[in-house]
C-alpha cells in the first residue's frame, strides 16, 4: 500500500467513524432528517425487536413516531468500533453500544447492551450506512414509582413483551 493509499484509508476510517457518530447523535437529539441523511435511500435496517426496513424513509417514519415522541429521552454511547475495508468504496463496522432510554409516559428506565454490524459504502463522494443490524446482548429495565423509587422489572435476557427500546 502506498503512502497515499494509507493516508486515504485513514481519512476514510475517520469519515466512517464520524458518520456513525452523526447517526447516533441525531437519534439522541430527535433529529429525523439528520438520521435520514446518514442512510442510503435503499438502506437495510435490521434491529432486533423491530421489523426489517428496506429503505430509510420507512425507518425514519417509525423513528419519528416512536423515538421522537414527547417524554422519550435516549442516549446512544458507541465504543470499540472496528472498521474493515472491502475496497476503496466499501467497508464494514462493528460497534458495542450502551443504550439508555428514559420513558416518562411508561415510567421506565431501560439500558441495553447492543452489538451493531454495519456496511458502509462511498457514493457521490461521501460515506453512507448501507446496512445496519443490531443484536441485544443484555438488558436492565426498571419501573419508576410515583415517589421516584425504582424496581427492576427485567435483568439479563429480554423478556417477551418488554419495552423494545430504540436503537
PDB file of N, CA and C in Angstrom, residues 86-138:
ATOM      1  N   UNK A  86     -13.335  -3.311   2.484  1.00  0.00           N
ATOM      2  CA  UNK A  86     -13.513  -4.332   1.458  1.00  0.00           C
ATOM      3  C   UNK A  86     -13.147  -3.791   0.084  1.00  0.00           C
ATOM      4  N   UNK A  87     -12.507  -2.654   0.043  1.00  0.00           N
ATOM      5  CA  UNK A  87     -12.137  -1.978  -1.189  1.00  0.00           C
ATOM      6  C   UNK A  87     -12.145  -0.487  -0.927  1.00  0.00           C
ATOM      7  N   UNK A  88     -11.899   0.312  -1.949  1.00  0.00           N
ATOM      8  CA  UNK A  88     -11.819   1.764  -1.722  1.00  0.00           C
ATOM      9  C   UNK A  88     -13.156   2.411  -1.382  1.00  0.00           C
ATOM     10  N   UNK A  89     -14.279   1.763  -1.722  1.00  0.00           N
ATOM     11  CA  UNK A  89     -15.593   2.370  -1.518  1.00  0.00           C
ATOM     12  C   UNK A  89     -16.548   1.496  -0.711  1.00  0.00           C
ATOM     13  N   UNK A  90     -16.009   0.524   0.027  1.00  0.00           N
ATOM     14  CA  UNK A  90     -16.852  -0.378   0.809  1.00  0.00           C
ATOM     15  C   UNK A  90     -16.124  -0.762   2.092  1.00  0.00           C
ATOM     16  N   UNK A  91     -16.891  -0.809   3.179  1.00  0.00           N
ATOM     17  CA  UNK A  91     -16.314  -1.166   4.471  1.00  0.00           C
ATOM     18  C   UNK A  91     -17.397  -1.768   5.353  1.00  0.00           C
ATOM     19  N   UNK A  92     -16.945  -2.456   6.394  1.00  0.00           N
ATOM     20  CA  UNK A  92     -17.849  -2.968   7.411  1.00  0.00           C
ATOM     21  C   UNK A  92     -17.415  -2.401   8.755  1.00  0.00           C
ATOM     22  N   UNK A  93     -18.352  -2.390   9.679  1.00  0.00           N
ATOM     23  CA  UNK A  93     -18.035  -1.901  11.014  1.00  0.00           C
ATOM     24  C   UNK A  93     -18.755  -2.705  12.071  1.00  0.00           C
ATOM     25  N   UNK A  94     -18.096  -2.870  13.195  1.00  0.00           N
ATOM     26  CA  UNK A  94     -18.691  -3.488  14.372  1.00  0.00           C
ATOM     27  C   UNK A  94     -18.566  -2.494  15.511  1.00  0.00           C
ATOM     28  N   UNK A  95     -19.626  -2.371  16.300  1.00  0.00           N
ATOM     29  CA  UNK A  95     -19.671  -1.416  17.396  1.00  0.00           C
ATOM     30  C   UNK A  95     -20.343  -2.051  18.602  1.00  0.00           C
ATOM     31  N   UNK A  96     -19.852  -1.754  19.779  1.00  0.00           N
ATOM     32  CA  UNK A  96     -20.542  -2.083  21.019  1.00  0.00           C
ATOM     33  C   UNK A  96     -21.291  -0.815  21.431  1.00  0.00           C
ATOM     34  N   UNK A  97     -22.545  -0.967  21.802  1.00  0.00           N
ATOM     35  CA  UNK A  97     -23.374   0.183  22.140  1.00  0.00           C
ATOM     36  C   UNK A  97     -23.996  -0.022  23.509  1.00  0.00           C
ATOM     37  N   UNK A  98     -23.924   1.013  24.326  1.00  0.00           N
ATOM     38  CA  UNK A  98     -24.722   1.089  25.541  1.00  0.00           C
ATOM     39  C   UNK A  98     -25.837   2.068  25.247  1.00  0.00           C
ATOM     40  N   UNK A  99     -27.058   1.610  25.385  1.00  0.00           N
ATOM     41  CA  UNK A  99     -28.240   2.417  25.072  1.00  0.00           C
ATOM     42  C   UNK A  99     -29.036   2.630  26.349  1.00  0.00           C
ATOM     43  N   UNK A 100     -29.314   3.898  26.653  1.00  0.00           N
ATOM     44  CA  UNK A 100     -30.154   4.259  27.792  1.00  0.00           C
ATOM     45  C   UNK A 100     -31.421   4.914  27.261  1.00  0.00           C
ATOM     46  N   UNK A 101     -32.552   4.542  27.860  1.00  0.00           N
ATOM     47  CA  UNK A 101     -33.831   5.139  27.478  1.00  0.00           C
ATOM     48  C   UNK A 101     -34.587   5.529  28.747  1.00  0.00           C
ATOM     49  N   UNK A 102     -35.057   6.773  28.759  1.00  0.00           N
ATOM     50  CA  UNK A 102     -35.946   7.255  29.809  1.00  0.00           C
ATOM     51  C   UNK A 102     -37.296   7.470  29.143  1.00  0.00           C
ATOM     52  N   UNK A 103     -38.314   6.774  29.638  1.00  0.00           N
ATOM     53  CA  UNK A 103     -39.655   6.884  29.074  1.00  0.00           C
ATOM     54  C   UNK A 103     -40.572   7.422  30.168  1.00  0.00           C
ATOM     55  N   UNK A 104     -40.895   8.714  30.082  1.00  0.00           N
ATOM     56  CA  UNK A 104     -41.713   9.350  31.117  1.00  0.00           C
ATOM     57  C   UNK A 104     -43.151   8.857  31.098  1.00  0.00           C
ATOM     58  N   UNK A 105     -43.667   8.521  29.916  1.00  0.00           N
ATOM     59  CA  UNK A 105     -45.044   8.031  29.819  1.00  0.00           C
ATOM     60  C   UNK A 105     -45.189   6.666  30.491  1.00  0.00           C
ATOM     61  N   UNK A 106     -44.290   5.746  30.170  1.00  0.00           N
ATOM     62  CA  UNK A 106     -44.332   4.403  30.760  1.00  0.00           C
ATOM     63  C   UNK A 106     -43.671   4.338  32.134  1.00  0.00           C
ATOM     64  N   UNK A 107     -42.957   5.418  32.495  1.00  0.00           N
ATOM     65  CA  UNK A 107     -42.228   5.496  33.767  1.00  0.00           C
ATOM     66  C   UNK A 107     -41.222   4.346  33.879  1.00  0.00           C
ATOM     67  N   UNK A 108     -40.410   4.211  32.813  1.00  0.00           N
ATOM     68  CA  UNK A 108     -39.395   3.162  32.792  1.00  0.00           C
ATOM     69  C   UNK A 108     -38.027   3.743  32.474  1.00  0.00           C
ATOM     70  N   UNK A 109     -37.024   3.062  32.962  1.00  0.00           N
ATOM     71  CA  UNK A 109     -35.622   3.305  32.632  1.00  0.00           C
ATOM     72  C   UNK A 109     -35.111   2.011  32.022  1.00  0.00           C
ATOM     73  N   UNK A 110     -34.546   2.096  30.832  1.00  0.00           N
ATOM     74  CA  UNK A 110     -34.092   0.889  30.145  1.00  0.00           C
ATOM     75  C   UNK A 110     -32.645   1.068  29.727  1.00  0.00           C
ATOM     76  N   UNK A 111     -31.865   0.027  29.922  1.00  0.00           N
ATOM     77  CA  UNK A 111     -30.487   0.012  29.431  1.00  0.00           C
ATOM     78  C   UNK A 111     -30.264  -1.287  28.689  1.00  0.00           C
ATOM     79  N   UNK A 112     -29.771  -1.147  27.457  1.00  0.00           N
ATOM     80  CA  UNK A 112     -29.420  -2.311  26.646  1.00  0.00           C
ATOM     81  C   UNK A 112     -27.926  -2.295  26.372  1.00  0.00           C
ATOM     82  N   UNK A 113     -27.322  -3.468  26.330  1.00  0.00           N
ATOM     83  CA  UNK A 113     -26.026  -3.675  25.705  1.00  0.00           C
ATOM     84  C   UNK A 113     -26.324  -4.210  24.314  1.00  0.00           C
ATOM     85  N   UNK A 114     -25.788  -3.566  23.279  1.00  0.00           N
ATOM     86  CA  UNK A 114     -26.142  -3.885  21.895  1.00  0.00           C
ATOM     87  C   UNK A 114     -24.868  -4.051  21.070  1.00  0.00           C
ATOM     88  N   UNK A 115     -24.903  -4.965  20.128  1.00  0.00           N
ATOM     89  CA  UNK A 115     -23.827  -5.102  19.140  1.00  0.00           C
ATOM     90  C   UNK A 115     -24.366  -4.685  17.777  1.00  0.00           C
ATOM     91  N   UNK A 116     -23.699  -3.741  17.150  1.00  0.00           N
ATOM     92  CA  UNK A 116     -24.033  -3.302  15.796  1.00  0.00           C
ATOM     93  C   UNK A 116     -23.089  -3.966  14.799  1.00  0.00           C
ATOM     94  N   UNK A 117     -23.622  -4.308  13.639  1.00  0.00           N
ATOM     95  CA  UNK A 117     -22.829  -4.704  12.478  1.00  0.00           C
ATOM     96  C   UNK A 117     -23.337  -3.870  11.315  1.00  0.00           C
ATOM     97  N   UNK A 118     -22.453  -3.080  10.745  1.00  0.00           N
ATOM     98  CA  UNK A 118     -22.822  -2.146   9.677  1.00  0.00           C
ATOM     99  C   UNK A 118     -22.054  -2.443   8.398  1.00  0.00           C
ATOM    100  N   UNK A 119     -22.641  -2.016   7.287  1.00  0.00           N
ATOM    101  CA  UNK A 119     -21.969  -1.992   5.992  1.00  0.00           C
ATOM    102  C   UNK A 119     -22.015  -0.547   5.519  1.00  0.00           C
ATOM    103  N   UNK A 120     -20.875  -0.042   5.088  1.00  0.00           N
ATOM    104  CA  UNK A 120     -20.758   1.331   4.621  1.00  0.00           C
ATOM    105  C   UNK A 120     -20.326   1.333   3.162  1.00  0.00           C
ATOM    106  N   UNK A 121     -20.840   2.289   2.409  1.00  0.00           N
ATOM    107  CA  UNK A 121     -20.411   2.470   1.024  1.00  0.00           C
ATOM    108  C   UNK A 121     -20.177   3.956   0.768  1.00  0.00           C
ATOM    109  N   UNK A 122     -19.230   4.192  -0.146  1.00  0.00           N
ATOM    110  CA  UNK A 122     -18.989   5.566  -0.582  1.00  0.00           C
ATOM    111  C   UNK A 122     -19.721   5.754  -1.902  1.00  0.00           C
ATOM    112  N   UNK A 123     -20.600   6.751  -1.929  1.00  0.00           N
ATOM    113  CA  UNK A 123     -21.314   7.136  -3.146  1.00  0.00           C
ATOM    114  C   UNK A 123     -21.352   8.649  -3.200  1.00  0.00           C
ATOM    115  N   UNK A 124     -21.220   9.163  -4.414  1.00  0.00           N
ATOM    116  CA  UNK A 124     -21.264  10.612  -4.614  1.00  0.00           C
ATOM    117  C   UNK A 124     -20.270  11.338  -3.713  1.00  0.00           C
ATOM    118  N   UNK A 125     -19.120  10.712  -3.499  1.00  0.00           N
ATOM    119  CA  UNK A 125     -18.041  11.366  -2.765  1.00  0.00           C
ATOM    120  C   UNK A 125     -18.158  11.358  -1.253  1.00  0.00           C
ATOM    121  N   UNK A 126     -19.123  10.611  -0.692  1.00  0.00           N
ATOM    122  CA  UNK A 126     -19.247  10.555   0.765  1.00  0.00           C
ATOM    123  C   UNK A 126     -19.645   9.156   1.212  1.00  0.00           C
ATOM    124  N   UNK A 127     -19.434   8.877   2.482  1.00  0.00           N
ATOM    125  CA  UNK A 127     -19.766   7.586   3.064  1.00  0.00           C
ATOM    126  C   UNK A 127     -21.211   7.587   3.567  1.00  0.00           C
ATOM    127  N   UNK A 128     -21.865   6.422   3.404  1.00  0.00           N
ATOM    128  CA  UNK A 128     -23.242   6.218   3.824  1.00  0.00           C
ATOM    129  C   UNK A 128     -23.340   4.904   4.575  1.00  0.00           C
ATOM    130  N   UNK A 129     -24.341   4.787   5.437  1.00  0.00           N
ATOM    131  CA  UNK A 129     -24.689   3.498   6.037  1.00  0.00           C
ATOM    132  C   UNK A 129     -25.602   2.791   5.040  1.00  0.00           C
ATOM    133  N   UNK A 130     -25.156   1.635   4.544  1.00  0.00           N
ATOM    134  CA  UNK A 130     -25.935   0.859   3.577  1.00  0.00           C
ATOM    135  C   UNK A 130     -26.755  -0.231   4.267  1.00  0.00           C
ATOM    136  N   UNK A 131     -26.172  -0.819   5.303  1.00  0.00           N
ATOM    137  CA  UNK A 131     -26.840  -1.856   6.091  1.00  0.00           C
ATOM    138  C   UNK A 131     -26.454  -1.625   7.542  1.00  0.00           C
ATOM    139  N   UNK A 132     -27.432  -1.718   8.421  1.00  0.00           N
ATOM    140  CA  UNK A 132     -27.142  -1.671   9.852  1.00  0.00           C
ATOM    141  C   UNK A 132     -28.014  -2.703  10.553  1.00  0.00           C
ATOM    142  N   UNK A 133     -27.351  -3.522  11.361  1.00  0.00           N
ATOM    143  CA  UNK A 133     -28.039  -4.579  12.102  1.00  0.00           C
ATOM    144  C   UNK A 133     -27.611  -4.476  13.566  1.00  0.00           C
ATOM    145  N   UNK A 134     -28.535  -4.796  14.447  1.00  0.00           N
ATOM    146  CA  UNK A 134     -28.161  -4.813  15.856  1.00  0.00           C
ATOM    147  C   UNK A 134     -28.770  -6.016  16.555  1.00  0.00           C
ATOM    148  N   UNK A 135     -28.040  -6.484  17.550  1.00  0.00           N
ATOM    149  CA  UNK A 135     -28.481  -7.570  18.415  1.00  0.00           C
ATOM    150  C   UNK A 135     -28.355  -7.092  19.850  1.00  0.00           C
ATOM    151  N   UNK A 136     -29.375  -7.349  20.635  1.00  0.00           N
ATOM    152  CA  UNK A 136     -29.325  -7.001  22.051  1.00  0.00           C
ATOM    153  C   UNK A 136     -28.563  -8.087  22.796  1.00  0.00           C
ATOM    154  N   UNK A 137     -27.606  -7.676  23.592  1.00  0.00           N
ATOM    155  CA  UNK A 137     -26.786  -8.614  24.350  1.00  0.00           C
ATOM    156  C   UNK A 137     -27.210  -8.691  25.814  1.00  0.00           C
ATOM    157  N   UNK A 138     -27.723  -7.584  26.360  1.00  0.00           N
ATOM    158  CA  UNK A 138     -28.149  -7.566  27.758  1.00  0.00           C
ATOM    159  C   UNK A 138     -29.177  -6.465  27.942  1.00  0.00           C
TER     160      UNK A 138
END
